[in-house]
Amino acid sequence: MTDSAPRRARVRAPELIGKGGWLNTGEKQYTLADLRGRIVVLDFWTFCCINCLHVLDELRALEEKHRDTVVVIGVHSPKFVHEAEHQAVVDAVERYGVEHPVLDDPELATWKQYAVRAWPTLVVIDPEGYVVAQHAGEGHAHAIGRLVEELEAEHAAKGTLRRGDGPYVPPEPEPTTLRFPGKALLLPSGNLLVSDTTRHQLVELAEDAETVVRRIGSGTRGFSDGGPERACFNEPQGLALLEDGSVVVADTVNHALRRLDPVSGEVTTLAGTGKQWWQGSATSGAAREVDLSSPWDVAVFGGRVWIAMAGVHQLWTYDPAAGTLAVAAGTTNEGLVDGPGAEAWFAQPSGLAATAERLWLADSETSALRWVDLDGHVHTAVGTGLFDFGHRDGAAGQALFQHPLGVTALPDGSVAVADTYNHALRRYDPATGEVTTLATDLREPSDAVLVGEDIVVVESARHRLTRLRLPEEAVRVESVAHRTRRAATEVAPGRLRLDVIFQAPAGQKLDTRYGPSTRLLVSSTPPELLLKGEGADTDLSRELELNPAVTQGVLHVSAMAASCDDDPENAYPACHVHQQDWGVPVRLTEGATDRLPLVLAGMDEQEGGSQTP
C-alpha cells in the first residue's frame, strides 16, 4: 500500500469464544493470538440459512487462492434451538463440505462481541489483529479478495505477514451407504431414487429402501452432463417424475435443473446457466439462458414443474413443452405474506407436494406450511412468521413447526410434514384444521414418500431411509414454543436514525448508469411499531419514528447496493450487487440510542473506531 492510500479504519478484534469449541482442527482449540500474522476472515453463519450456504460456496475460491495467508473461520451462531446442539453443528459442517475451522458458539457470545446483526456476516481481521472490514449478506467475495491482496502487500512490506499451512484438519470420512440424503422419489419400477446430497450423487435403491441398485453421478462436485459415471452434480436435492417417465432434479448448488433418463442413466441439463441469480437478472425466458438460485425442490402441478427457489424466496415454474422458465410467486423479500402470487412473501421454500387442487410447500425459515391454489394465490395453513417456532400440536392457528424441509400429500387429503429440526413427522388435516405428530425420534427428516400403506422417511442426519406404517392414532408430545434467540437492541422511542453503511470496495464505484444504485425497504413486526419510515426508497439512510406504546418488536430492513469497477477505459465494467435482509429485534427504552447502524459493507466511521463494528 502506498503512503497516498487512504488510511483504513481499524478496530481491535475481540477474542473468539464459543461454548461448543472448535471443529475441523483435530480437536485443537485456538485463540486470535494463535492466528497472528495471518489474514482472518470470520464467517458468522447458521446452517439453516440459504444465504449462509451461498457464502460458503463463494469463499471456496478465495480459500484456495490464498491458502497460505488467509484463514477462514466459521463462527456458527444459531437461530433455531436445534442449531444450538453441538452434534447438529458437527453434522452441518460435514453436510455442506466446510473445509475450514468452525467455532461452535451456541450462546452467541462472539456474535455479540462483534455486534453482528445478520446472517451471514463476514469480518476481515488483519495480521496484527485489527478488524478492517465488515460485510453483511452475500456477494462480497470479490471485494474481500481485493482487500486480501492489499493486506498481503501491506503486511509483507511491514514484516507482519506469516505464511504457511492453516489450522484446518479434515474429519475422517464415514463409510455409510448414503450421506445426508435430501429427497426421495418412488419410481414406476417400485424402486426408490434418493438424492445423496453430500456425495453429489443420485442413488437408486431397491424396494427394501436399503439395497443399492446403482449410483448416478461421479461423486465429486461438478456440473457436467453424460452417463451415470461421468455426469456431475453439486449437492442435489428435489426430485420429480415427468410425464415422459424422466426425472427432473433440483441440482441445488449448481443453480440448475437436470434431467435423468431412468433407463439409460443419462443426465442432461434442463434449466439454469450454472450461475446464481442476482437482482437485475432475467426472471423469465429460455430455460438454459436464465440464472437460478438454489432450487431446493420440484413438483409437477398444473402441467408445469414448480420450483422451490430457496435462494431468492420465490416459486418459479418450468414449462417442459416450451422449455421456458418464469417466476410464479414471491417478491424476493423474505417473510410470510399471503395473497396473489406476485405479492406473496416466502422465506426459503424447501419442500413441495402437489395434489389436483393445491401445491403444498414447506416454507422453512418461517417454520410454516403453506399452499398455492389453482389461481396462483398463496395461503398459510400453519405458521406466523420468521421468529416463532416450536413443537406444538392442536389447532392450526396456534400449532408450531421448527424449520420443516419436506411435505408429502397423503391419500385422505391431509399432508405429512417433515418437521426437520423437531426430528418429527407431523400431519395437518385441512378438514379439521388440526396438527398432530405422527412420529418422533427421526434425525433431521428432510422428505417422505408414500409406498403402499407405508411412508418412507428420509432421515438425513442418520444417513438412511426409514419405513413407517402410517399410524391411525397420532403420537402425543409435550408442547414447546420458542422465539429466535437474539438479544434485543435497546433504542429510544420516537425518532430513530437508520443508517445502512455501504462503502464501495476498492477500485469500484456506485453504479448510477441506469438510475439510483441503492434501495432500502423497511417494515416491522408488529406493524404498529413503525409510525413513520415504512416502505421502499433509494436512500440508505432514513428517519424512523417508533411508537412509544409498543415496547418491543422487530425491524425488518432490506438493503441493496450495486457497484462497478471504476475503470474509464473499460466500456463494460464488471458489476456486483450487494444485498442483505436484517431482522433486528428492538426494545424501546427511554434514554437509549437514537441511531441504528447496519453495515452492508465497510466500517461504521461514526463509531469513532473505539468500538466493535
Coordinates of C-alpha atoms in Angstrom, one line a residue:
M1 CA 0.0 0.0 0.0
T2 CA 1.4 3.4 -0.9
D3 CA 1.6 6.4 1.5
S4 CA -1.0 8.2 -0.5
A5 CA -3.6 5.4 0.0
P6 CA -6.4 6.4 2.4
R7 CA -5.9 5.2 6.0
R8 CA -8.0 2.2 6.7
A9 CA -10.1 2.3 9.9
R10 CA -9.1 -0.4 12.3
V11 CA -10.7 -1.8 15.5
R12 CA -9.1 -4.3 17.8
A13 CA -10.7 -7.7 17.2
P14 CA -12.5 -9.2 20.2
E15 CA -11.5 -12.8 21.2
L16 CA -13.2 -15.8 19.7
I17 CA -15.3 -17.5 22.3
G18 CA -17.7 -20.4 21.8
K19 CA -19.0 -22.9 24.4
G20 CA -19.2 -25.7 21.8
G21 CA -15.5 -25.4 21.0
W22 CA -13.6 -25.8 17.7
L23 CA -14.4 -28.2 14.8
N24 CA -12.1 -29.2 11.8
T25 CA -9.0 -28.5 13.9
G26 CA -8.1 -32.0 15.1
E27 CA -9.6 -31.1 18.5
K28 CA -7.1 -28.2 19.0
Q29 CA -8.6 -25.0 20.5
Y30 CA -7.5 -21.7 19.1
T31 CA -7.3 -18.0 20.1
L32 CA -6.8 -15.0 17.9
A33 CA -3.2 -14.8 19.2
D34 CA -2.5 -18.2 17.6
L35 CA -3.6 -16.7 14.2
R36 CA -1.5 -13.6 14.4
G37 CA 0.3 -12.9 11.2
R38 CA -2.5 -14.4 9.1
I39 CA -5.4 -12.6 7.4
V40 CA -8.5 -13.9 9.2
V41 CA -12.0 -13.9 7.7
L42 CA -14.7 -14.6 10.2
D43 CA -17.9 -16.1 8.6
F44 CA -20.8 -15.7 11.0
W45 CA -23.3 -18.3 9.8
T46 CA -26.0 -20.7 10.8
F47 CA -26.8 -23.9 8.9
C48 CA -30.5 -23.2 8.3
C49 CA -29.7 -20.0 6.3
I50 CA -29.6 -20.3 2.5
N51 CA -27.6 -17.1 2.2
C52 CA -25.0 -18.5 4.6
L53 CA -24.7 -21.6 2.4
H54 CA -24.2 -19.3 -0.7
V55 CA -21.3 -17.6 1.2
L56 CA -19.7 -21.0 2.0
D57 CA -19.6 -21.6 -1.8
E58 CA -18.4 -18.1 -2.6
L59 CA -15.5 -18.5 -0.2
R60 CA -14.1 -21.7 -1.6
A61 CA -12.2 -20.0 -4.4
L62 CA -10.8 -17.4 -2.0
E63 CA -9.6 -20.1 0.4
E64 CA -7.9 -22.0 -2.4
K65 CA -6.2 -19.0 -3.9
H66 CA -4.9 -17.6 -0.6
R67 CA -4.4 -20.8 1.3
D68 CA -1.0 -19.8 2.8
T69 CA -2.1 -16.3 4.0
V70 CA -5.8 -16.5 4.7
V71 CA -7.6 -18.4 7.5
V72 CA -11.4 -18.5 7.1
I73 CA -13.1 -19.3 10.4
G74 CA -16.8 -20.1 10.5
V75 CA -18.5 -18.8 13.7
H76 CA -21.6 -20.9 14.0
S77 CA -24.3 -18.6 15.5
P78 CA -27.7 -20.5 15.8
K79 CA -31.1 -19.1 15.0
F80 CA -33.2 -22.2 15.9
V81 CA -32.9 -24.2 19.1
H82 CA -31.9 -27.3 17.2
E83 CA -28.9 -25.4 15.7
A84 CA -27.5 -24.9 19.2
E85 CA -27.0 -28.7 19.6
H86 CA -23.3 -29.5 19.1
Q87 CA -23.9 -32.7 17.1
A88 CA -26.1 -30.8 14.7
V89 CA -23.3 -28.4 14.0
V90 CA -20.9 -31.3 13.5
D91 CA -23.3 -32.8 11.0
A92 CA -23.8 -29.5 9.2
V93 CA -20.1 -28.9 8.8
E94 CA -19.8 -32.3 7.0
R95 CA -23.1 -32.0 5.2
Y96 CA -22.1 -28.7 3.4
G97 CA -18.4 -29.6 2.9
V98 CA -17.0 -26.9 5.1
E99 CA -13.2 -27.0 4.7
H100 CA -12.1 -24.6 7.3
P101 CA -12.2 -24.4 11.1
V102 CA -15.5 -23.7 12.7
L103 CA -16.1 -22.2 16.2
D104 CA -19.4 -23.5 17.7
D105 CA -20.9 -20.5 19.5
P106 CA -24.3 -21.8 20.8
E107 CA -24.8 -18.8 23.2
L108 CA -23.9 -16.2 20.6
A109 CA -21.0 -14.9 22.7
T110 CA -18.7 -14.0 19.8
W111 CA -21.7 -12.8 17.7
K112 CA -22.4 -10.2 20.5
Q113 CA -18.8 -9.2 20.9
Y114 CA -18.6 -8.3 17.2
A115 CA -22.1 -6.6 17.3
V116 CA -23.3 -8.8 14.4
R117 CA -26.9 -8.3 13.4
A118 CA -27.5 -10.6 10.5
W119 CA -26.7 -14.0 8.9
P120 CA -24.4 -14.1 7.1
T121 CA -21.8 -11.5 8.1
L122 CA -18.1 -11.6 7.1
V123 CA -15.5 -9.8 9.2
V124 CA -11.9 -9.3 8.0
I125 CA -9.1 -9.2 10.6
D126 CA -5.6 -8.1 9.5
P127 CA -2.4 -9.9 10.5
E128 CA -2.0 -7.6 13.5
G129 CA -5.4 -8.5 15.0
Y130 CA -7.5 -5.5 13.9
V131 CA -10.9 -5.6 12.3
V132 CA -10.6 -3.7 8.9
A133 CA -13.9 -4.6 7.2
Q134 CA -17.3 -6.0 7.7
H135 CA -19.8 -7.2 5.1
A136 CA -23.3 -8.4 5.7
G137 CA -25.1 -10.7 3.2
E138 CA -23.7 -12.5 0.2
G139 CA -21.9 -11.4 -3.0
H140 CA -18.8 -9.9 -1.2
A141 CA -16.1 -12.4 -2.2
H142 CA -14.7 -10.2 -4.9
A143 CA -14.4 -7.3 -2.5
I144 CA -12.8 -9.4 0.2
G145 CA -10.4 -10.8 -2.5
R146 CA -9.2 -7.3 -3.4
L147 CA -8.8 -6.4 0.3
V148 CA -6.8 -9.6 1.0
E149 CA -4.4 -8.7 -1.8
E150 CA -3.9 -5.2 -0.4
L151 CA -3.3 -6.7 3.1
E152 CA -0.9 -9.2 1.8
A153 CA 1.2 -6.5 0.1
E154 CA 1.0 -4.1 3.1
H155 CA 1.9 -6.7 5.8
A156 CA 4.6 -8.4 3.7
A157 CA 6.3 -5.0 3.4
K158 CA 5.9 -4.4 7.2
G159 CA 7.1 -7.9 8.0
T160 CA 3.9 -8.8 9.8
L161 CA 2.6 -11.4 7.4
R162 CA 3.1 -15.0 8.3
R163 CA 2.7 -17.6 5.5
G164 CA 2.2 -21.4 5.9
D165 CA -0.4 -24.1 6.4
G166 CA -3.6 -23.2 8.2
P167 CA -5.3 -24.9 11.2
Y168 CA -7.8 -26.9 9.1
V169 CA -7.8 -30.7 9.8
P170 CA -10.3 -32.7 7.8
P171 CA -12.5 -35.2 9.6
E172 CA -12.4 -38.9 8.9
P173 CA -14.9 -40.0 6.3
E174 CA -17.7 -42.3 7.4
P175 CA -18.5 -45.5 5.4
T176 CA -22.3 -45.2 5.1
T177 CA -24.4 -46.1 2.1
L178 CA -25.9 -42.7 2.0
R179 CA -24.5 -39.4 3.3
F180 CA -27.0 -36.7 4.4
P181 CA -29.6 -37.7 1.7
G182 CA -32.0 -34.9 0.8
K183 CA -35.1 -36.1 -1.1
A184 CA -36.6 -39.3 -2.3
L185 CA -38.9 -40.4 -5.2
L186 CA -40.8 -43.6 -5.9
L187 CA -40.0 -44.8 -9.4
P188 CA -42.6 -46.6 -11.6
S189 CA -40.5 -49.8 -11.1
G190 CA -41.1 -49.7 -7.4
N191 CA -37.5 -48.8 -6.6
L192 CA -36.7 -45.5 -4.8
L193 CA -34.5 -42.8 -6.1
V194 CA -32.6 -40.7 -3.5
S195 CA -30.6 -37.5 -3.8
D196 CA -27.4 -38.4 -1.9
T197 CA -26.7 -34.8 -1.3
T198 CA -23.3 -34.7 0.4
R199 CA -21.9 -37.2 -2.0
H200 CA -23.2 -35.3 -5.1
Q201 CA -25.0 -38.3 -6.5
L202 CA -28.4 -39.9 -7.1
V203 CA -28.8 -43.4 -5.7
E204 CA -31.4 -45.9 -6.8
L205 CA -32.4 -48.3 -4.0
A206 CA -34.4 -51.5 -4.3
E207 CA -37.9 -51.8 -2.8
D208 CA -36.4 -52.6 0.6
A209 CA -35.1 -49.0 0.7
E210 CA -31.6 -50.3 1.6
T211 CA -30.1 -52.3 -1.3
V212 CA -28.2 -50.1 -3.8
V213 CA -29.2 -50.8 -7.4
R214 CA -26.9 -48.2 -8.9
R215 CA -25.3 -44.8 -8.4
I216 CA -25.7 -41.9 -10.8
G217 CA -23.0 -39.2 -10.8
S218 CA -19.3 -39.2 -10.4
G219 CA -19.5 -38.4 -6.7
T220 CA -17.4 -35.2 -6.9
R221 CA -18.7 -31.6 -7.1
G222 CA -19.1 -30.5 -10.7
F223 CA -21.5 -29.5 -13.5
S224 CA -21.3 -31.8 -16.5
D225 CA -23.8 -33.9 -18.4
G226 CA -23.3 -37.5 -19.5
G227 CA -23.8 -41.1 -18.5
P228 CA -24.1 -42.3 -14.9
E229 CA -20.4 -42.4 -14.2
R230 CA -19.4 -39.2 -16.0
A231 CA -22.3 -36.8 -15.0
C232 CA -21.6 -34.4 -12.1
F233 CA -23.9 -32.8 -9.6
N234 CA -23.4 -30.3 -6.8
E235 CA -25.5 -31.1 -3.7
P236 CA -28.6 -32.2 -5.5
Q237 CA -32.0 -32.1 -3.6
G238 CA -35.5 -32.3 -5.1
L239 CA -36.8 -35.0 -7.5
A240 CA -40.0 -35.2 -9.5
L241 CA -41.3 -37.5 -12.2
L242 CA -42.3 -36.0 -15.6
E243 CA -45.0 -37.4 -17.9
D244 CA -42.4 -38.9 -20.2
G245 CA -41.0 -41.0 -17.4
S246 CA -37.9 -39.0 -16.9
V247 CA -36.9 -37.4 -13.6
V248 CA -36.2 -33.7 -13.0
V249 CA -33.6 -33.0 -10.4
A250 CA -33.1 -29.8 -8.4
D251 CA -29.3 -29.5 -8.6
T252 CA -29.1 -27.0 -5.8
V253 CA -25.6 -25.6 -5.7
N254 CA -25.2 -25.7 -9.5
H255 CA -28.3 -23.5 -9.6
A256 CA -29.8 -25.8 -12.3
L257 CA -32.5 -28.3 -13.1
R258 CA -31.2 -31.6 -14.5
R259 CA -33.0 -34.4 -16.3
L260 CA -32.3 -38.1 -15.6
D261 CA -33.3 -40.8 -18.0
P262 CA -34.1 -43.7 -15.6
V263 CA -33.4 -46.3 -18.2
S264 CA -30.0 -45.2 -19.6
G265 CA -28.9 -43.2 -16.6
E266 CA -28.1 -40.3 -18.9
V267 CA -28.1 -36.9 -17.3
T268 CA -28.7 -33.6 -19.2
T269 CA -29.4 -30.0 -18.2
L270 CA -32.9 -28.7 -18.5
A271 CA -32.6 -25.2 -17.0
G272 CA -30.1 -22.8 -15.5
T273 CA -26.7 -21.5 -16.5
G274 CA -24.7 -22.7 -13.5
K275 CA -24.6 -19.1 -12.3
Q276 CA -26.5 -17.7 -9.3
W277 CA -29.4 -15.4 -9.9
W278 CA -28.9 -11.8 -8.7
Q279 CA -31.2 -8.8 -8.6
G280 CA -31.4 -7.5 -12.1
S281 CA -31.1 -10.9 -13.7
A282 CA -33.8 -12.2 -16.1
T283 CA -36.9 -13.6 -14.4
S284 CA -38.2 -15.5 -17.4
G285 CA -37.1 -16.8 -20.8
A286 CA -35.4 -19.8 -22.4
A287 CA -34.6 -22.2 -19.6
R288 CA -30.9 -22.7 -20.4
E289 CA -30.3 -18.9 -20.6
V290 CA -31.9 -17.9 -17.2
D291 CA -30.0 -18.0 -13.9
L292 CA -31.5 -19.8 -10.9
S293 CA -30.7 -19.6 -7.2
S294 CA -30.5 -22.7 -5.1
P295 CA -33.5 -24.7 -6.4
W296 CA -34.3 -27.0 -3.4
D297 CA -37.4 -29.0 -4.5
V298 CA -39.5 -29.6 -7.6
A299 CA -43.1 -30.8 -8.1
V300 CA -45.4 -31.1 -11.1
F301 CA -48.6 -29.0 -10.7
G302 CA -50.9 -27.8 -13.4
G303 CA -48.8 -29.2 -16.2
R304 CA -45.7 -27.3 -15.1
V305 CA -42.7 -28.1 -12.9
W306 CA -42.9 -25.8 -9.9
I307 CA -39.5 -25.0 -8.3
A308 CA -38.9 -24.1 -4.6
M309 CA -36.3 -21.4 -5.3
A310 CA -34.9 -21.2 -1.8
G311 CA -32.1 -18.8 -2.6
V312 CA -34.4 -15.9 -3.5
H313 CA -37.6 -16.8 -1.5
Q314 CA -39.7 -17.5 -4.6
L315 CA -41.6 -20.1 -6.5
W316 CA -40.7 -20.5 -10.2
T317 CA -42.1 -22.7 -12.9
Y318 CA -40.5 -24.6 -15.8
D319 CA -42.6 -25.4 -18.8
P320 CA -41.3 -28.8 -20.2
A321 CA -43.1 -28.3 -23.6
A322 CA -41.9 -24.8 -24.3
G323 CA -38.5 -25.1 -22.4
T324 CA -39.1 -21.8 -20.6
L325 CA -38.8 -20.5 -17.0
A326 CA -40.8 -17.9 -15.2
V327 CA -41.4 -16.5 -11.7
A328 CA -44.7 -17.8 -10.4
A329 CA -44.9 -16.3 -6.9
G330 CA -42.8 -14.2 -4.5
T331 CA -41.1 -10.8 -4.5
T332 CA -37.7 -12.0 -3.2
N333 CA -38.4 -10.2 0.1
E334 CA -38.2 -12.7 3.0
G335 CA -41.2 -13.1 5.2
L336 CA -44.7 -14.5 5.4
V337 CA -47.3 -12.6 3.4
D338 CA -50.2 -14.3 1.7
G339 CA -52.2 -13.1 -1.4
P340 CA -51.8 -13.1 -5.2
G341 CA -48.5 -14.8 -6.2
A342 CA -46.9 -11.5 -7.4
E343 CA -47.4 -10.0 -3.9
A344 CA -46.7 -13.0 -1.7
W345 CA -43.5 -13.3 0.5
F346 CA -41.8 -16.6 1.3
A347 CA -38.8 -17.5 3.4
Q348 CA -36.6 -20.2 1.9
P349 CA -39.3 -22.6 0.5
S350 CA -37.7 -26.0 0.6
G351 CA -40.3 -28.7 0.1
L352 CA -43.2 -29.2 -2.4
A353 CA -46.0 -31.7 -2.9
A354 CA -48.8 -31.4 -5.4
T355 CA -52.4 -32.6 -5.4
A356 CA -55.0 -31.9 -8.1
E357 CA -56.2 -28.7 -6.3
R358 CA -53.2 -27.5 -4.3
L359 CA -49.4 -27.1 -4.3
W360 CA -48.3 -27.6 -0.7
L361 CA -45.0 -26.1 0.4
A362 CA -42.7 -26.2 3.4
D363 CA -41.6 -22.6 4.0
S364 CA -38.6 -23.4 6.2
E365 CA -37.4 -20.1 7.7
T366 CA -41.0 -19.2 8.8
S367 CA -41.5 -22.7 10.1
A368 CA -44.7 -22.7 8.0
L369 CA -46.9 -25.0 6.0
R370 CA -48.4 -23.0 3.0
W371 CA -50.2 -23.8 -0.2
V372 CA -50.9 -22.3 -3.7
D373 CA -54.3 -22.7 -5.3
L374 CA -55.1 -23.2 -9.0
D375 CA -55.5 -19.4 -9.4
G376 CA -51.9 -18.8 -8.1
H377 CA -53.0 -17.3 -4.7
V378 CA -50.8 -18.1 -1.7
H379 CA -52.3 -19.2 1.6
T380 CA -50.8 -20.2 5.0
A381 CA -52.1 -23.3 6.9
V382 CA -49.7 -23.2 9.8
G383 CA -47.1 -20.6 10.8
T384 CA -46.9 -17.0 11.9
G385 CA -43.5 -15.6 10.7
L386 CA -39.7 -15.6 10.9
F387 CA -39.3 -15.6 14.7
D388 CA -41.8 -18.1 16.2
F389 CA -41.3 -21.9 16.1
G390 CA -41.6 -24.9 18.3
H391 CA -43.3 -28.3 18.6
R392 CA -46.9 -27.8 19.4
D393 CA -49.9 -29.8 18.2
G394 CA -53.6 -28.7 18.1
A395 CA -55.5 -26.1 16.1
A396 CA -53.5 -24.8 13.1
G397 CA -53.7 -21.2 14.4
Q398 CA -51.5 -22.0 17.4
A399 CA -49.6 -25.1 16.2
L400 CA -45.8 -24.8 15.7
F401 CA -43.2 -26.4 13.5
Q402 CA -39.4 -25.9 13.6
H403 CA -37.7 -25.4 10.1
P404 CA -39.6 -28.0 8.1
L405 CA -37.9 -29.1 4.8
G406 CA -40.4 -31.5 3.3
V407 CA -44.1 -32.1 2.7
T408 CA -46.0 -35.1 1.4
A409 CA -49.6 -35.4 0.2
L410 CA -51.5 -38.2 1.9
P411 CA -54.4 -40.2 0.4
D412 CA -57.0 -38.8 2.7
G413 CA -56.4 -35.2 1.7
S414 CA -54.1 -34.4 4.6
V415 CA -50.4 -33.7 4.4
A416 CA -47.3 -35.1 6.3
V417 CA -44.7 -32.5 7.1
A418 CA -41.0 -33.5 7.6
D419 CA -40.5 -31.2 10.7
T420 CA -36.8 -31.3 10.3
Y421 CA -35.5 -29.5 13.4
N422 CA -38.1 -31.2 15.7
H423 CA -36.9 -34.6 14.4
A424 CA -40.5 -35.4 13.8
L425 CA -43.1 -36.3 11.2
R426 CA -46.2 -34.2 11.6
R427 CA -49.7 -34.2 10.0
Y428 CA -52.0 -31.3 9.0
D429 CA -55.6 -32.1 8.2
P430 CA -57.4 -29.4 6.2
A431 CA -60.8 -30.9 7.1
T432 CA -60.3 -30.3 10.8
G433 CA -57.6 -27.7 10.9
E434 CA -55.7 -29.8 13.3
V435 CA -51.9 -30.6 13.5
T436 CA -50.8 -33.8 15.1
T437 CA -47.5 -35.7 15.4
L438 CA -47.1 -39.0 13.6
A439 CA -43.6 -40.0 14.7
T440 CA -40.7 -38.7 16.7
D441 CA -37.0 -39.6 17.1
L442 CA -36.3 -39.1 13.4
R443 CA -33.0 -37.4 13.0
E444 CA -33.4 -34.3 10.8
P445 CA -36.1 -35.8 8.4
S446 CA -36.0 -33.8 5.2
D447 CA -38.6 -35.6 3.0
A448 CA -41.0 -38.5 2.9
V449 CA -42.6 -40.6 0.2
L450 CA -45.7 -42.9 0.2
V451 CA -45.0 -46.6 -0.7
G452 CA -48.2 -48.5 -0.5
E453 CA -49.6 -48.2 3.1
D454 CA -46.2 -47.1 4.4
I455 CA -44.4 -43.8 4.4
V456 CA -40.7 -43.9 3.8
V457 CA -38.9 -41.0 5.6
V458 CA -35.5 -39.6 4.6
E459 CA -33.7 -39.4 7.9
S460 CA -31.0 -37.1 6.6
A461 CA -28.7 -37.0 9.7
R462 CA -29.0 -40.8 10.2
H463 CA -28.0 -41.3 6.5
R464 CA -30.8 -43.7 5.8
L465 CA -34.4 -44.2 4.7
T466 CA -36.8 -45.3 7.4
R467 CA -40.1 -47.1 6.7
L468 CA -43.1 -46.3 8.9
R469 CA -46.6 -47.6 8.9
L470 CA -49.0 -44.7 8.8
P471 CA -50.4 -44.7 12.3
E472 CA -54.1 -44.5 12.9
E473 CA -53.6 -42.5 16.1
A474 CA -51.2 -39.6 16.5
V475 CA -48.3 -39.5 18.9
R476 CA -48.7 -37.3 21.9
V477 CA -45.9 -34.8 22.6
E478 CA -45.3 -32.1 25.1
S479 CA -45.9 -28.7 23.6
V480 CA -42.9 -26.4 23.2
A481 CA -42.8 -22.9 21.8
H482 CA -39.7 -20.8 21.1
R483 CA -38.7 -17.4 19.7
T484 CA -35.4 -16.7 17.8
R485 CA -32.6 -16.4 20.4
R486 CA -31.1 -13.0 19.9
A487 CA -30.7 -10.2 22.4
A488 CA -32.8 -7.2 21.5
T489 CA -31.2 -3.9 20.7
E490 CA -32.3 -1.1 23.0
V491 CA -33.4 2.0 21.1
A492 CA -35.1 5.2 22.2
P493 CA -38.9 5.6 21.5
G494 CA -39.7 8.2 18.9
R495 CA -37.2 9.3 16.3
L496 CA -34.6 6.7 15.2
R497 CA -32.0 7.3 12.6
L498 CA -31.4 4.2 10.4
D499 CA -28.1 4.2 8.6
V500 CA -27.1 1.3 6.3
I501 CA -23.4 1.6 5.9
F502 CA -22.1 0.9 2.4
Q503 CA -18.7 1.7 1.0
A504 CA -17.9 0.6 -2.5
P505 CA -15.0 -1.8 -2.5
A506 CA -11.5 -0.6 -3.6
G507 CA -11.4 0.0 -7.3
Q508 CA -15.2 0.3 -7.6
K509 CA -17.9 3.0 -7.5
L510 CA -21.6 3.1 -7.2
D511 CA -23.3 2.0 -10.5
T512 CA -25.5 5.0 -11.4
R513 CA -25.8 4.3 -15.2
Y514 CA -29.4 3.3 -15.0
G515 CA -30.6 5.5 -12.1
P516 CA -30.1 5.1 -8.4
S517 CA -27.9 2.1 -7.4
T518 CA -29.3 1.6 -3.9
R519 CA -32.6 0.5 -2.4
L520 CA -33.9 0.4 1.2
L521 CA -37.1 -1.4 2.3
V522 CA -38.3 -1.1 5.9
S523 CA -41.2 -2.8 7.7
S524 CA -41.9 -4.0 11.2
T525 CA -43.5 -6.7 13.4
P526 CA -45.9 -5.7 14.8
P527 CA -46.8 -3.2 12.1
E528 CA -47.8 -0.7 14.8
L529 CA -44.2 -0.4 15.9
L530 CA -43.5 2.0 13.0
L531 CA -45.3 5.3 13.0
K532 CA -43.1 6.7 10.2
G533 CA -40.5 5.3 7.8
E534 CA -42.1 2.2 6.4
G535 CA -41.7 1.3 2.7
A536 CA -39.1 1.5 -0.1
D537 CA -36.8 4.3 -1.2
T538 CA -33.4 4.7 -2.7
D539 CA -31.6 6.5 0.2
L540 CA -29.7 4.1 2.5
S541 CA -30.4 6.4 5.5
R542 CA -33.8 7.1 6.8
E543 CA -35.5 8.6 9.8
L544 CA -37.9 6.3 11.5
E545 CA -40.5 7.0 14.2
L546 CA -41.1 4.3 16.7
N547 CA -44.4 4.0 18.6
P548 CA -43.8 4.6 22.3
A549 CA -46.9 2.4 23.0
V550 CA -45.2 -0.7 21.5
T551 CA -42.4 -1.8 23.9
Q552 CA -40.7 -4.3 21.7
G553 CA -40.8 -5.8 18.2
V554 CA -38.7 -6.5 15.1
L555 CA -37.5 -4.0 12.4
H556 CA -37.2 -5.7 9.0
V557 CA -34.6 -4.0 6.8
S558 CA -33.7 -5.0 3.3
A559 CA -30.9 -3.1 1.6
M560 CA -29.3 -3.4 -1.9
A561 CA -26.4 -1.5 -3.5
A562 CA -24.7 -2.0 -6.9
S563 CA -21.1 -1.2 -7.6
C564 CA -19.0 -1.5 -10.7
D565 CA -15.3 -1.5 -11.5
D566 CA -14.1 2.1 -11.7
D567 CA -12.1 1.9 -15.0
P568 CA -12.9 4.7 -17.5
E569 CA -11.1 2.7 -20.2
N570 CA -13.5 -0.3 -19.9
A571 CA -16.8 0.3 -21.6
Y572 CA -18.2 -2.9 -20.0
P573 CA -17.0 -2.9 -16.3
A574 CA -17.8 -5.8 -14.1
C575 CA -20.6 -5.0 -11.7
H576 CA -21.7 -6.5 -8.4
V577 CA -24.8 -6.5 -6.4
H578 CA -24.6 -6.3 -2.6
Q579 CA -27.8 -7.3 -0.7
Q580 CA -28.9 -8.2 2.8
D581 CA -32.0 -8.6 4.9
W582 CA -31.9 -7.9 8.6
G583 CA -34.5 -8.7 11.2
V584 CA -33.4 -6.6 14.2
P585 CA -35.2 -7.3 17.5
V586 CA -35.6 -4.0 19.3
R587 CA -36.7 -2.9 22.8
L588 CA -37.9 0.6 23.3
T589 CA -36.1 2.1 26.3
E590 CA -36.0 5.8 27.4
G591 CA -32.5 7.3 27.1
A592 CA -31.2 4.5 24.7
T593 CA -29.6 5.2 21.4
D594 CA -31.5 7.1 18.7
R595 CA -29.3 5.7 15.9
L596 CA -29.3 2.2 14.4
P597 CA -26.3 1.5 12.1
L598 CA -26.4 -1.7 9.9
V599 CA -23.2 -2.5 8.0
L600 CA -23.8 -3.7 4.5
A601 CA -20.1 -3.3 3.5
G602 CA -17.3 -1.3 5.1
M603 CA -16.9 0.2 8.6
D604 CA -19.2 2.5 10.6
E605 CA -16.9 5.5 10.8
Q606 CA -19.4 7.3 13.1
E607 CA -18.5 4.8 15.9
G608 CA -15.2 6.6 16.0
G609 CA -13.0 3.4 15.8
S610 CA -13.3 2.9 19.5
Q611 CA -16.0 0.2 19.4
T612 CA -16.5 -3.1 17.7
P613 CA -18.1 -2.8 14.3

